[in-house]
Amino acid sequence: FAGQYGLPEKWDTAMQDCILHVPMALYAPGLPQGTRIDSLTEHTDLAPTVLDLLGIEADWGMHGQSLLPIINGDGRKDAVFADGGHEDEMFSRFNHKQENGKRCGKQDTYRLCPETMARAKMVRTDEWKLVIRLIGGNELYDMRNDPNEMKNIYGNSEYDEIVRQLQLKLIEWCLRTDTDRPYQKIIGA
């Protein structure tokens, strides 16, 4: 953040474009030079893109996809995703952490405003952004008409079908990317 929304620092559940929209410059032999690509991408796309540039095929499961087709003009991503926040157990751990007998920093936030750190997941398309929060306070933004995300229209029945479609995308993403936990060392999975 640079003061947008009156906030001087980011939080683990901040899903505004001003914090998630990160420019990237990529230079490599064979790539078009001086070209600006305006496409949704994710940080998880970087590793598959580099591997693709090097001609290496990953032999392990990897989130994200190579951006080379998009860079070469062959389509764009339908949606991107983000998540943040902490599991319930972290609230109790941080609620007791102290330095020199005093609670400090974000630990006070956990204690005083735990909802700011509760799990949240986001799906963003060119036109819409949906943020689902474990504790409520969900958000829906029309990114073409409200690019600064000032008018939360979640809960407006006019957008129920949009919310349903975005929720389905979010659920499918979770099914593809959520880890199996807890890790069971004895069986290797």
mmCIF file of C-alpha atoms in Angstrom:
data_model
loop_
_atom_site.group_PDB
_atom_site.id
_atom_site.type_symbol
_atom_site.label_atom_id
_atom_site.label_comp_id
_atom_site.label_asym_id
_atom_site.label_seq_id
_atom_site.Cartn_x
_atom_site.Cartn_y
_atom_site.Cartn_z
ATOM 1 C CA PHE A 1 0.000 0.000 0.000
ATOM 2 C CA ALA A 2 1.020 3.590 -0.506
ATOM 3 C CA GLY A 3 -1.759 5.062 1.605
ATOM 4 C CA GLN A 4 -4.666 3.800 -0.470
ATOM 5 C CA TYR A 5 -7.817 3.313 1.593
ATOM 6 C CA GLY A 6 -6.074 5.269 4.359
ATOM 7 C CA LEU A 7 -3.883 2.280 5.235
ATOM 8 C CA PRO A 8 -0.105 2.513 5.732
ATOM 9 C CA GLU A 9 0.613 -1.217 5.638
ATOM 10 C CA LYS A 10 -0.781 -4.393 4.167
ATOM 11 C CA TRP A 11 -2.516 -7.166 6.066
ATOM 12 C CA ASP A 12 -2.473 -10.862 5.312
ATOM 13 C CA THR A 13 -6.033 -10.666 4.007
ATOM 14 C CA ALA A 14 -5.707 -7.499 1.904
ATOM 15 C CA MET A 15 -7.023 -8.409 -1.536
ATOM 16 C CA GLN A 16 -7.131 -4.978 -3.183
ATOM 17 C CA ASP A 17 -5.632 -4.731 -6.657
ATOM 18 C CA CYS A 18 -3.184 -2.031 -5.533
ATOM 19 C CA ILE A 19 -1.373 -4.710 -3.520
ATOM 20 C CA LEU A 20 -2.012 -7.741 -5.744
ATOM 21 C CA HIS A 21 -1.302 -6.108 -9.101
ATOM 22 C CA VAL A 22 2.465 -6.433 -9.354
ATOM 23 C CA PRO A 23 4.192 -5.533 -12.631
ATOM 24 C CA MET A 24 6.770 -7.929 -14.010
ATOM 25 C CA ALA A 25 9.478 -7.487 -16.618
ATOM 26 C CA LEU A 26 10.683 -10.596 -18.413
ATOM 27 C CA TYR A 27 13.614 -10.663 -20.801
ATOM 28 C CA ALA A 28 14.773 -13.817 -22.524
ATOM 29 C CA PRO A 29 15.971 -14.869 -25.980
ATOM 30 C CA GLY A 30 13.079 -15.489 -28.331
ATOM 31 C CA LEU A 31 10.577 -13.367 -26.450
ATOM 32 C CA PRO A 32 9.046 -10.296 -28.061
ATOM 33 C CA GLN A 33 10.917 -7.190 -26.946
ATOM 34 C CA GLY A 34 9.318 -3.929 -25.890
ATOM 35 C CA THR A 35 5.908 -5.514 -25.683
ATOM 36 C CA ARG A 36 3.453 -4.823 -22.904
ATOM 37 C CA ILE A 37 1.087 -7.654 -22.053
ATOM 38 C CA ASP A 38 -2.054 -6.731 -20.139
ATOM 39 C CA SER A 39 -3.200 -10.066 -18.809
ATOM 40 C CA LEU A 40 -4.114 -11.549 -15.481
ATOM 41 C CA THR A 41 -1.257 -13.630 -14.100
ATOM 42 C CA GLU A 42 -0.179 -15.092 -10.788
ATOM 43 C CA HIS A 43 3.167 -15.379 -9.030
ATOM 44 C CA THR A 44 2.768 -19.144 -9.273
ATOM 45 C CA ASP A 45 3.106 -18.720 -13.056
ATOM 46 C CA LEU A 46 6.749 -17.616 -12.791
ATOM 47 C CA ALA A 47 8.347 -21.011 -12.175
ATOM 48 C CA PRO A 48 6.424 -22.809 -14.969
ATOM 49 C CA THR A 49 7.297 -19.936 -17.326
ATOM 50 C CA VAL A 50 11.029 -20.117 -16.547
ATOM 51 C CA LEU A 51 11.007 -23.903 -16.917
ATOM 52 C CA ASP A 52 9.197 -23.567 -20.249
ATOM 53 C CA LEU A 53 11.771 -20.996 -21.428
ATOM 54 C CA LEU A 54 14.541 -23.437 -20.508
ATOM 55 C CA GLY A 55 12.790 -26.356 -22.196
ATOM 56 C CA ILE A 56 12.490 -28.250 -18.909
ATOM 57 C CA GLU A 57 9.387 -30.216 -18.160
ATOM 58 C CA ALA A 58 8.568 -30.384 -14.457
ATOM 59 C CA ASP A 59 8.143 -33.932 -13.208
ATOM 60 C CA TRP A 60 6.274 -32.830 -10.098
ATOM 61 C CA GLY A 61 2.969 -31.138 -9.436
ATOM 62 C CA MET A 62 3.259 -27.394 -9.842
ATOM 63 C CA HIS A 63 0.698 -24.660 -9.427
ATOM 64 C CA GLY A 64 0.506 -22.023 -12.100
ATOM 65 C CA GLN A 65 1.022 -22.255 -15.829
ATOM 66 C CA SER A 66 3.580 -21.055 -18.316
ATOM 67 C CA LEU A 67 2.926 -17.532 -19.515
ATOM 68 C CA LEU A 68 4.656 -18.145 -22.860
ATOM 69 C CA PRO A 69 1.381 -18.735 -24.739
ATOM 70 C CA ILE A 70 -0.015 -15.467 -23.339
ATOM 71 C CA ILE A 71 3.232 -13.600 -24.135
ATOM 72 C CA ASN A 72 3.058 -14.951 -27.685
ATOM 73 C CA GLY A 73 -0.541 -13.723 -28.066
ATOM 74 C CA ASP A 74 -2.333 -17.042 -27.660
ATOM 75 C CA GLY A 75 -5.081 -16.166 -25.198
ATOM 76 C CA ARG A 76 -5.197 -15.057 -21.615
ATOM 77 C CA LYS A 77 -6.037 -16.441 -18.210
ATOM 78 C CA ASP A 78 -9.705 -16.626 -17.349
ATOM 79 C CA ALA A 79 -9.165 -15.924 -13.644
ATOM 80 C CA VAL A 80 -6.505 -15.512 -10.982
ATOM 81 C CA PHE A 81 -6.637 -16.373 -7.301
ATOM 82 C CA ALA A 82 -5.151 -15.333 -3.981
ATOM 83 C CA ASP A 83 -5.530 -16.368 -0.387
ATOM 84 C CA GLY A 84 -4.391 -15.157 2.964
ATOM 85 C CA GLY A 85 -5.064 -15.128 6.641
ATOM 86 C CA HIS A 86 -4.292 -17.624 9.333
ATOM 87 C CA GLU A 87 -5.714 -20.765 10.804
ATOM 88 C CA ASP A 88 -7.688 -20.532 14.036
ATOM 89 C CA GLU A 89 -4.808 -22.013 16.052
ATOM 90 C CA MET A 90 -2.591 -19.033 15.226
ATOM 91 C CA PHE A 91 -4.941 -16.644 16.999
ATOM 92 C CA SER A 92 -4.417 -18.400 20.302
ATOM 93 C CA ARG A 93 -0.639 -18.656 19.764
ATOM 94 C CA PHE A 94 -0.250 -14.951 19.044
ATOM 95 C CA ASN A 95 -2.738 -13.871 21.668
ATOM 96 C CA HIS A 96 -0.186 -14.904 24.297
ATOM 97 C CA LYS A 97 3.048 -13.685 22.656
ATOM 98 C CA GLN A 98 4.705 -10.822 24.470
ATOM 99 C CA GLU A 99 7.990 -8.910 24.335
ATOM 100 C CA ASN A 100 9.314 -7.504 27.614
ATOM 101 C CA GLY A 101 5.963 -8.248 29.245
ATOM 102 C CA LYS A 102 3.940 -6.366 26.578
ATOM 103 C CA ARG A 103 2.025 -7.514 23.541
ATOM 104 C CA CYS A 104 3.424 -6.046 20.362
ATOM 105 C CA GLY A 105 2.744 -5.181 16.730
ATOM 106 C CA LYS A 106 0.492 -7.406 14.743
ATOM 107 C CA GLN A 107 0.073 -9.640 17.756
ATOM 108 C CA ASP A 108 -2.097 -6.907 19.254
ATOM 109 C CA THR A 109 -4.092 -6.917 16.047
ATOM 110 C CA TYR A 110 -4.746 -10.629 16.467
ATOM 111 C CA ARG A 111 -5.980 -9.987 19.969
ATOM 112 C CA LEU A 112 -7.985 -6.797 19.351
ATOM 113 C CA CYS A 113 -9.220 -7.332 15.769
ATOM 114 C CA PRO A 114 -8.850 -11.033 14.944
ATOM 115 C CA GLU A 115 -11.200 -10.727 11.978
ATOM 116 C CA THR A 116 -8.488 -8.851 10.049
ATOM 117 C CA MET A 117 -6.396 -12.020 9.955
ATOM 118 C CA ALA A 118 -9.091 -14.685 9.428
ATOM 119 C CA ARG A 119 -8.762 -16.846 6.301
ATOM 120 C CA ALA A 120 -9.821 -15.243 3.012
ATOM 121 C CA LYS A 121 -9.726 -16.362 -0.609
ATOM 122 C CA MET A 122 -10.145 -14.298 -3.745
ATOM 123 C CA VAL A 123 -10.980 -14.903 -7.397
ATOM 124 C CA ARG A 124 -10.411 -12.119 -9.938
ATOM 125 C CA THR A 125 -11.468 -12.036 -13.567
ATOM 126 C CA ASP A 126 -11.131 -9.142 -15.999
ATOM 127 C CA GLU A 127 -14.592 -7.970 -14.969
ATOM 128 C CA TRP A 128 -15.199 -9.141 -11.386
ATOM 129 C CA LYS A 129 -13.491 -9.708 -8.045
ATOM 130 C CA LEU A 130 -14.965 -11.869 -5.296
ATOM 131 C CA VAL A 131 -13.426 -12.152 -1.829
ATOM 132 C CA ILE A 132 -14.795 -14.788 0.547
ATOM 133 C CA ARG A 133 -13.870 -14.402 4.196
ATOM 134 C CA LEU A 134 -14.186 -17.175 6.760
ATOM 135 C CA ILE A 135 -15.736 -14.784 9.250
ATOM 136 C CA GLY A 136 -18.020 -12.978 6.781
ATOM 137 C CA GLY A 137 -17.575 -9.517 5.331
ATOM 138 C CA ASN A 138 -17.438 -10.944 1.803
ATOM 139 C CA GLU A 139 -16.783 -8.583 -1.095
ATOM 140 C CA LEU A 140 -17.791 -8.340 -4.754
ATOM 141 C CA TYR A 141 -16.522 -5.628 -7.065
ATOM 142 C CA ASP A 142 -17.333 -4.728 -10.659
ATOM 143 C CA MET A 143 -13.739 -4.113 -11.762
ATOM 144 C CA ARG A 144 -14.661 -2.413 -15.046
ATOM 145 C CA ASN A 145 -16.930 0.192 -13.464
ATOM 146 C CA ASP A 146 -15.282 0.321 -10.013
ATOM 147 C CA PRO A 147 -11.546 -0.358 -10.540
ATOM 148 C CA ASN A 148 -10.661 1.217 -7.170
ATOM 149 C CA GLU A 149 -12.926 -1.236 -5.358
ATOM 150 C CA MET A 150 -14.915 1.429 -3.541
ATOM 151 C CA LYS A 151 -18.436 -0.065 -3.794
ATOM 152 C CA ASN A 152 -18.871 -3.552 -2.374
ATOM 153 C CA ILE A 153 -21.916 -5.025 -4.141
ATOM 154 C CA TYR A 154 -21.798 -8.421 -2.424
ATOM 155 C CA GLY A 155 -25.250 -9.355 -1.168
ATOM 156 C CA ASN A 156 -27.065 -7.442 -3.922
ATOM 157 C CA SER A 157 -29.390 -10.070 -5.442
ATOM 158 C CA GLU A 158 -28.861 -8.563 -8.901
ATOM 159 C CA TYR A 159 -25.397 -10.198 -8.853
ATOM 160 C CA ASP A 160 -26.325 -13.622 -7.438
ATOM 161 C CA GLU A 161 -25.482 -15.450 -10.670
ATOM 162 C CA ILE A 162 -22.099 -13.682 -10.935
ATOM 163 C CA VAL A 163 -21.324 -14.684 -7.325
ATOM 164 C CA ARG A 164 -22.362 -18.288 -8.046
ATOM 165 C CA GLN A 165 -20.066 -18.487 -11.094
ATOM 166 C CA LEU A 166 -17.142 -16.947 -9.221
ATOM 167 C CA GLN A 167 -17.689 -19.217 -6.213
ATOM 168 C CA LEU A 168 -17.555 -22.236 -8.532
ATOM 169 C CA LYS A 169 -14.225 -21.015 -9.973
ATOM 170 C CA LEU A 170 -12.912 -20.515 -6.433
ATOM 171 C CA ILE A 171 -14.009 -23.982 -5.305
ATOM 172 C CA GLU A 172 -12.407 -25.599 -8.366
ATOM 173 C CA TRP A 173 -9.168 -23.696 -7.690
ATOM 174 C CA CYS A 174 -9.206 -24.863 -4.067
ATOM 175 C CA LEU A 175 -9.708 -28.459 -5.201
ATOM 176 C CA ARG A 176 -6.725 -28.167 -7.574
ATOM 177 C CA THR A 177 -4.335 -26.389 -5.235
ATOM 178 C CA ASP A 178 -5.150 -26.966 -1.561
ATOM 179 C CA THR A 179 -2.605 -29.180 0.098
ATOM 180 C CA ASP A 180 -3.308 -32.477 1.750
ATOM 181 C CA ARG A 181 -2.699 -31.989 5.422
ATOM 182 C CA PRO A 182 -1.488 -32.893 7.786
ATOM 183 C CA TYR A 183 1.510 -34.481 6.078
ATOM 184 C CA GLN A 184 1.844 -38.098 7.163
ATOM 185 C CA LYS A 185 5.573 -38.865 7.160
ATOM 186 C CA ILE A 186 5.037 -42.555 7.838
ATOM 187 C CA ILE A 187 3.208 -43.034 4.528
ATOM 188 C CA GLY A 188 4.890 -40.252 2.535
ATOM 189 C CA ALA A 189 1.727 -38.306 1.748
#
